[in-house]
Each structure stands twice: as structure tokens, then as C-alpha cells.
PDB file of N, CA and C in Angstrom:
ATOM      1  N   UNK A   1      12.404 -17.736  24.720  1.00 66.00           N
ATOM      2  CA  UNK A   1      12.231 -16.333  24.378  1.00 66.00           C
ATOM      3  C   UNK A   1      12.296 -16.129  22.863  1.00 66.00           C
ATOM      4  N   UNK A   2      11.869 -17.509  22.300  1.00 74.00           N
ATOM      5  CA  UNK A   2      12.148 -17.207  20.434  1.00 74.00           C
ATOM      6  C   UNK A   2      11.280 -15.935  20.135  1.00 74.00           C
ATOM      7  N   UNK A   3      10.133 -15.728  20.551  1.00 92.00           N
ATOM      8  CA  UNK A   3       8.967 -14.888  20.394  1.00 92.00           C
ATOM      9  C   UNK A   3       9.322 -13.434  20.200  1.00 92.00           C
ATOM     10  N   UNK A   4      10.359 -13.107  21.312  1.00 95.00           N
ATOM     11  CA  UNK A   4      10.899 -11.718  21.847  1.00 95.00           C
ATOM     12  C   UNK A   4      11.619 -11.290  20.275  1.00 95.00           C
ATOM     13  N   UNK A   5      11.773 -12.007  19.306  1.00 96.00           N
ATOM     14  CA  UNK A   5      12.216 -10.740  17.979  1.00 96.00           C
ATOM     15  C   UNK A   5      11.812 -10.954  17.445  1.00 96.00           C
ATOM     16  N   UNK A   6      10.186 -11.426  16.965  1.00 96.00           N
ATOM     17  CA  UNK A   6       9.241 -11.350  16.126  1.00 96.00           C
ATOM     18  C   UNK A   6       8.493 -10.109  16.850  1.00 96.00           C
ATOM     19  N   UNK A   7       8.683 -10.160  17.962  1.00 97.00           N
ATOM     20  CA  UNK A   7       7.469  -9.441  18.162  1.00 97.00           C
ATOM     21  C   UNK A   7       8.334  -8.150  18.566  1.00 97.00           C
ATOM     22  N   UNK A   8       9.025  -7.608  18.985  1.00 98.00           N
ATOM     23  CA  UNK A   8      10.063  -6.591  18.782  1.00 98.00           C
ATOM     24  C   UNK A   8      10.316  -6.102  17.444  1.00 98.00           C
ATOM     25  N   UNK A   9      10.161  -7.077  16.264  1.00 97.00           N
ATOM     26  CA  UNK A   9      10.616  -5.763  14.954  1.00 97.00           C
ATOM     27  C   UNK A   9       9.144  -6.036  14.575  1.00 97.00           C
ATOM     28  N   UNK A  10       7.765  -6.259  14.764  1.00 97.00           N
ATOM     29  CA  UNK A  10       6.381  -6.170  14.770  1.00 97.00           C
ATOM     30  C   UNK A  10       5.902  -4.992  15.379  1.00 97.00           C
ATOM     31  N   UNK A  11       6.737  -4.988  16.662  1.00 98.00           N
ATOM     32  CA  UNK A  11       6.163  -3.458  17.304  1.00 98.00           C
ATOM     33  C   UNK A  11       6.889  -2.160  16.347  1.00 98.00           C
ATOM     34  N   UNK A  12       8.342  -2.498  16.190  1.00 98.00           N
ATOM     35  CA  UNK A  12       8.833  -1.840  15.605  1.00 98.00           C
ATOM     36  C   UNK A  12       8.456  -1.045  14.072  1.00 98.00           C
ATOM     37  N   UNK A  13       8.068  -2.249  13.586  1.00 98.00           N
ATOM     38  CA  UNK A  13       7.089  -1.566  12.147  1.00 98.00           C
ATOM     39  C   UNK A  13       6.241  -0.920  12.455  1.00 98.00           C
ATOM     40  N   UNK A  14       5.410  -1.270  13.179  1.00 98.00           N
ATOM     41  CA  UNK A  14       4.020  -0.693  13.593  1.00 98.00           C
ATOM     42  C   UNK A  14       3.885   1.072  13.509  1.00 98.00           C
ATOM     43  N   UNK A  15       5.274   1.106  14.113  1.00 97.00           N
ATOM     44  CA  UNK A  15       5.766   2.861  14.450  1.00 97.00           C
ATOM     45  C   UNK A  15       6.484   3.459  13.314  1.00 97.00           C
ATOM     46  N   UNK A  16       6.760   2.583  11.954  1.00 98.00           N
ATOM     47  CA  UNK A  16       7.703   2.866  11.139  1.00 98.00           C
ATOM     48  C   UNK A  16       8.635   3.395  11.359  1.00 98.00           C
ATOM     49  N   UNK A  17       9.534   2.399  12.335  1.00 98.00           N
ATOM     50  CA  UNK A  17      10.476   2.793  12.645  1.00 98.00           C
ATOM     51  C   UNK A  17      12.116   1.814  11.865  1.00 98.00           C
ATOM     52  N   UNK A  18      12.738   2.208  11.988  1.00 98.00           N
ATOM     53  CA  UNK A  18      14.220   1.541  11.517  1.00 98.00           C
ATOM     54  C   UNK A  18      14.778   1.174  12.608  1.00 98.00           C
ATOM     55  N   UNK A  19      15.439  -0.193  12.709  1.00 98.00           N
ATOM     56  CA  UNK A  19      16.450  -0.540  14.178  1.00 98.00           C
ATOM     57  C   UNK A  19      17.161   1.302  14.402  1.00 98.00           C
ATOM     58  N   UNK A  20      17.404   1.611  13.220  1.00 98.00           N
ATOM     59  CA  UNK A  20      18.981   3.079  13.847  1.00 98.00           C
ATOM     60  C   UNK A  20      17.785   3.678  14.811  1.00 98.00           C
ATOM     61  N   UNK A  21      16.904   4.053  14.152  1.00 98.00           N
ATOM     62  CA  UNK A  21      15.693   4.649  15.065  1.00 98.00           C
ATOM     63  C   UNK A  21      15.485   4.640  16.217  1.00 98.00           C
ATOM     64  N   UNK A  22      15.007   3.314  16.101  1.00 99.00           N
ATOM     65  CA  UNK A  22      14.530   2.646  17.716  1.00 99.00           C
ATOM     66  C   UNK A  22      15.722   2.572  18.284  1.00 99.00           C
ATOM     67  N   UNK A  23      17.492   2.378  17.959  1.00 98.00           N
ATOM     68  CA  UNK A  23      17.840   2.218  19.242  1.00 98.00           C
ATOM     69  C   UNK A  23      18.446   3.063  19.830  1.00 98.00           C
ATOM     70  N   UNK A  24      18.125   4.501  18.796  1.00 98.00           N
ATOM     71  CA  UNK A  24      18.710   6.098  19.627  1.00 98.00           C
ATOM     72  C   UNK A  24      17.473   6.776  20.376  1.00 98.00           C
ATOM     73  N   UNK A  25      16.563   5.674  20.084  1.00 98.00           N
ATOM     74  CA  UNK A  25      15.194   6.453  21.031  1.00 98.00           C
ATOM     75  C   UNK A  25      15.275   5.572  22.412  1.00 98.00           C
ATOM     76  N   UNK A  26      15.758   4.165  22.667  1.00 98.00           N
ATOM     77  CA  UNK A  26      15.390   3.354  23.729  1.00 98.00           C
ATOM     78  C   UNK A  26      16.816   3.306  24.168  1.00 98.00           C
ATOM     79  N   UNK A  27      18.057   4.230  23.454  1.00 98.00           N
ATOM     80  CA  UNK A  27      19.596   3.901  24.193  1.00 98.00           C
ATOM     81  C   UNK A  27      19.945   2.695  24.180  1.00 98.00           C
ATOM     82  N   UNK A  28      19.618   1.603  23.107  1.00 98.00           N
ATOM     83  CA  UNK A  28      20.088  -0.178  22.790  1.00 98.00           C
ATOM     84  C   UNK A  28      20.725   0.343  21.688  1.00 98.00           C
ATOM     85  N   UNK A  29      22.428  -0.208  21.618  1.00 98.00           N
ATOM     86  CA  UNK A  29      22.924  -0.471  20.171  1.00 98.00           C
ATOM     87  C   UNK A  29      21.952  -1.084  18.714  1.00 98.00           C
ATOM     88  N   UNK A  30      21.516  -0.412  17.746  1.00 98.00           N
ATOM     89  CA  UNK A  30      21.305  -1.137  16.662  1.00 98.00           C
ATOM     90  C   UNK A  30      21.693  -2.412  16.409  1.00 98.00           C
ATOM     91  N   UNK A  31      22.862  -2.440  16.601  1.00 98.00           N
ATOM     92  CA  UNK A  31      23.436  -4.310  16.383  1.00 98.00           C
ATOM     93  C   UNK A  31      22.557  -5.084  17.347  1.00 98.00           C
ATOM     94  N   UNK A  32      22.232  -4.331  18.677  1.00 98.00           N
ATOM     95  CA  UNK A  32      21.701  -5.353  19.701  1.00 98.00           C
ATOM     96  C   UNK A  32      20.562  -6.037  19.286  1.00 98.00           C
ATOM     97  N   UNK A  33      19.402  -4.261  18.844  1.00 98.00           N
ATOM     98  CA  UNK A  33      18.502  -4.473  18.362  1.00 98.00           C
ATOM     99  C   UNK A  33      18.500  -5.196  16.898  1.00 98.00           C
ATOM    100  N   UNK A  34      19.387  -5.885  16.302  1.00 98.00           N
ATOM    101  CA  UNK A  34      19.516  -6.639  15.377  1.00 98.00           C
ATOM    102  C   UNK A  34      19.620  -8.193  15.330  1.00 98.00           C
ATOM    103  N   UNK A  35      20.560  -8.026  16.405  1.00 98.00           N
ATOM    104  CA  UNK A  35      20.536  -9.396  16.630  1.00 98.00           C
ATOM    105  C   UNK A  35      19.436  -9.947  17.762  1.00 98.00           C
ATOM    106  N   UNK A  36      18.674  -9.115  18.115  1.00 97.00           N
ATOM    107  CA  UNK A  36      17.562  -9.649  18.976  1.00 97.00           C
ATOM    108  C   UNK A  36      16.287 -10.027  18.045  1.00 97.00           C
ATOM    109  N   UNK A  37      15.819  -8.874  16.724  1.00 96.00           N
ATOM    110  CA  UNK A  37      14.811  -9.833  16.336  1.00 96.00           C
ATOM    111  C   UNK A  37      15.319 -10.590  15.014  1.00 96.00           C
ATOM    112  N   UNK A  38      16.558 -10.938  15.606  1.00 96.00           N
ATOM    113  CA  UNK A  38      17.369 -12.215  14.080  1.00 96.00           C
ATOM    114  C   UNK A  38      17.174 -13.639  15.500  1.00 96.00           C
ATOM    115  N   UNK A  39      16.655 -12.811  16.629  1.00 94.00           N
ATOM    116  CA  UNK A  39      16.756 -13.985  17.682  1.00 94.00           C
ATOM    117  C   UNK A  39      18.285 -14.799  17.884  1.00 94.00           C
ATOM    118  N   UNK A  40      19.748 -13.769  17.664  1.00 95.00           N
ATOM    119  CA  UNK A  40      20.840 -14.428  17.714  1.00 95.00           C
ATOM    120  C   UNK A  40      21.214 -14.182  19.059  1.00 95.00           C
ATOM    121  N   UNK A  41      20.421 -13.233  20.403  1.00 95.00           N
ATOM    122  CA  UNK A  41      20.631 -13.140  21.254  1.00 95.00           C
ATOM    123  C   UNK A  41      19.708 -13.185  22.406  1.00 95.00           C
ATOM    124  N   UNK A  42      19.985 -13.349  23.391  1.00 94.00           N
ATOM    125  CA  UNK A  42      18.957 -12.899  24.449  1.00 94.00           C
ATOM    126  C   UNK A  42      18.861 -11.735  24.642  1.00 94.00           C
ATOM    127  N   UNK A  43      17.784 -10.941  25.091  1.00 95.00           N
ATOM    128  CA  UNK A  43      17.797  -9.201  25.071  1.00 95.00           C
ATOM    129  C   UNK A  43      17.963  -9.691  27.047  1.00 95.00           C
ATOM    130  N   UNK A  44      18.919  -8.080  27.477  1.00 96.00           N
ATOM    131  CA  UNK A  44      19.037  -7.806  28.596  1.00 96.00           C
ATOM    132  C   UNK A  44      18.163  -7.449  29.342  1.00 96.00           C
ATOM    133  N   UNK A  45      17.930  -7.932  30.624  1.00 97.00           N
ATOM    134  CA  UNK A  45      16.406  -7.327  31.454  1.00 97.00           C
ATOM    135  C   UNK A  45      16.587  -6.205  31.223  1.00 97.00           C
ATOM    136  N   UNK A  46      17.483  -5.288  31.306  1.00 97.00           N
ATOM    137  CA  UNK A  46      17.436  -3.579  31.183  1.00 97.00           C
ATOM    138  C   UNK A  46      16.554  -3.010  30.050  1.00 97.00           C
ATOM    139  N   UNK A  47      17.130  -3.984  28.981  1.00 98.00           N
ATOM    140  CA  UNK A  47      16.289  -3.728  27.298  1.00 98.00           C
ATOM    141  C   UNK A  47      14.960  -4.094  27.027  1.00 98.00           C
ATOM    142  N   UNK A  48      15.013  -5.214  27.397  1.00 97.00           N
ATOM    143  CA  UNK A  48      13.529  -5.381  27.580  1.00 97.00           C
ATOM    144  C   UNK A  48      12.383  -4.615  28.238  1.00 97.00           C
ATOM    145  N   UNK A  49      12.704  -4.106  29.451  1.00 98.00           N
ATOM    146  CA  UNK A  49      11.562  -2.810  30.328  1.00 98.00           C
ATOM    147  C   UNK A  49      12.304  -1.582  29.454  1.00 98.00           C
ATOM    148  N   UNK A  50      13.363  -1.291  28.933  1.00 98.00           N
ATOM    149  CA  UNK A  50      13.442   0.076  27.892  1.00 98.00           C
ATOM    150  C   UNK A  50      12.446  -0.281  26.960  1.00 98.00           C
ATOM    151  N   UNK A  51      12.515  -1.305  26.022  1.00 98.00           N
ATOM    152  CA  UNK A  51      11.187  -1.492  25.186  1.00 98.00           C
ATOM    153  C   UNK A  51      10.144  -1.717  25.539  1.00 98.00           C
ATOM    154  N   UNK A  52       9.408  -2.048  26.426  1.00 98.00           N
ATOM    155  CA  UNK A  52       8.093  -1.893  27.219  1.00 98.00           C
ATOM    156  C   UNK A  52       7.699  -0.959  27.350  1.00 98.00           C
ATOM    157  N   UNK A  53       8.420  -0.147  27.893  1.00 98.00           N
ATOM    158  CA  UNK A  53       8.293   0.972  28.531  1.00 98.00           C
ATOM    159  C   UNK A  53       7.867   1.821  27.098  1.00 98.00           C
ATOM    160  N   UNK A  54       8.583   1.712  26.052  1.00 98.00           N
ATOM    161  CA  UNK A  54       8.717   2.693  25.058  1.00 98.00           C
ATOM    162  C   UNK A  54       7.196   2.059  24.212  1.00 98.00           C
ATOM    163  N   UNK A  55       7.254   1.131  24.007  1.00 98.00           N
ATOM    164  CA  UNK A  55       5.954   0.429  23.150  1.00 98.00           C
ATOM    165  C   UNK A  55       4.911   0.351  23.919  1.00 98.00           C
ATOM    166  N   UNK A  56       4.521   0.287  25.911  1.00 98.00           N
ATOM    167  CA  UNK A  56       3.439   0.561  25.949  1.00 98.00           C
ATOM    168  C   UNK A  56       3.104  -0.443  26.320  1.00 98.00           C
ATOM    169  N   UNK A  57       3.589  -1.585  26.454  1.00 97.00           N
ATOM    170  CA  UNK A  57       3.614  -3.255  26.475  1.00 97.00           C
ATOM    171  C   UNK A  57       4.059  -3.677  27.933  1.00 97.00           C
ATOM    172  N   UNK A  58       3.767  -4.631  28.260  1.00 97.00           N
ATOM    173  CA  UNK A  58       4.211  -5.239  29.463  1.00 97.00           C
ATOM    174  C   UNK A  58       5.586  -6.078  28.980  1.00 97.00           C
ATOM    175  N   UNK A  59       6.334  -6.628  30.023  1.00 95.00           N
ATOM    176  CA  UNK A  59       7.523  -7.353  29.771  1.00 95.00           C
ATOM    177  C   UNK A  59       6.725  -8.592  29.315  1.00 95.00           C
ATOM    178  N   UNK A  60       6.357  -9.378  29.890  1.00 95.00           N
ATOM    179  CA  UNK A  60       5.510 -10.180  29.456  1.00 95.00           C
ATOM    180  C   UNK A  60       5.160 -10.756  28.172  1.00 95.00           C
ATOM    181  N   UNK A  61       4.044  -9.216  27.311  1.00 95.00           N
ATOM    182  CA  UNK A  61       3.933  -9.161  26.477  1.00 95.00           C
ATOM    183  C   UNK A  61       4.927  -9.525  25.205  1.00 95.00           C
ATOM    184  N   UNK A  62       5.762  -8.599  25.925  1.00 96.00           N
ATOM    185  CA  UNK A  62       7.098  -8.587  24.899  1.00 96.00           C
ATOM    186  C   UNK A  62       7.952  -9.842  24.595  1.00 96.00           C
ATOM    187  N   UNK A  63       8.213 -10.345  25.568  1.00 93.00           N
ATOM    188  CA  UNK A  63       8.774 -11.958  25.768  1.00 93.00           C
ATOM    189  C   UNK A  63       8.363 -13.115  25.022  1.00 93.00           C
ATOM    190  N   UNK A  64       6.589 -12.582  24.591  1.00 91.00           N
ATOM    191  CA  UNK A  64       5.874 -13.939  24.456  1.00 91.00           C
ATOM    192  C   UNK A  64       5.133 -14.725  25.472  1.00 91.00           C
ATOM    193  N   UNK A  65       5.114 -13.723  26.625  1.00 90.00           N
ATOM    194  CA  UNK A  65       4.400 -14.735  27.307  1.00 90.00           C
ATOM    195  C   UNK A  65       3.187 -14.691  27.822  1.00 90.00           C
ATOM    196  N   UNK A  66       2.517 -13.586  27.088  1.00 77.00           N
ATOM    197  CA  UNK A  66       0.768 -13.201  26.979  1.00 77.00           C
ATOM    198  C   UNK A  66       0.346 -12.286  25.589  1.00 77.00           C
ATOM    199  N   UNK A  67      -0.664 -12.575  25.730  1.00 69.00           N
ATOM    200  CA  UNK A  67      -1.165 -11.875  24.195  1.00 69.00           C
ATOM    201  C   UNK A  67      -1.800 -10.739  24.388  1.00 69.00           C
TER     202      UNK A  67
END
């Protein structure tokens, strides 16, 4: 899942958004969302379909595991 925080603060720019941003819009701690695209964690299935859901993306997508 190295993929899942490149491509999480990629979507994230896209929207010009700031982690504080994104994680009072998707209900994820900032730290979470920090340490997910520093890739120091695994993101929770819950977080992952909150960010899908919010970006428009499949889980999939998001993970890295389609383009």
C-alpha cells in the first residue's frame, strides 16, 4: 500500500487543500492524514472509503491498485 500516500496528498493538492482541511471535511485526524501520505501508517478501511467517497475515486484507485 506504499502508493496510498502519494496518491492521497496528490488528490489532496489537486483540491488545494491542507491535511487540517481535508481531515475536518472526511472526520480523519490530521496526524492520521499525515502520517498516511509520510506512508508511516496503514490507513483504516473506514478512511480509505471516507476518502473515496470524498475524492470521487474507487478504493482501489486510492490504494494503488488501478489507474
Amino acid at each position: 500500500m506504499e502508493k496510498f500516500g502519494a496518491i492521497l496528498k496528490e488528490l489532496r493538492e489537486e483540491k488545494n487543500l491542507s491535511q487540517l482541511q481535508l481531515s475536518r471535511l472526511v472526520d480523519i485526524s490530521q496526524s492520521s492524514i499525515a502520517r498516511y501520505e509520510l506512508n508511516q501508517a496503514e490507513p483504516r478501511l473506514s478512511d480509505i472509503r471516507k476518502l473515496a467517497i470524498f475524492f470521487g475515486v474507487t478504493a482501489d484507485y486510492l490504494v494503488g491498485m488501478e489507474e
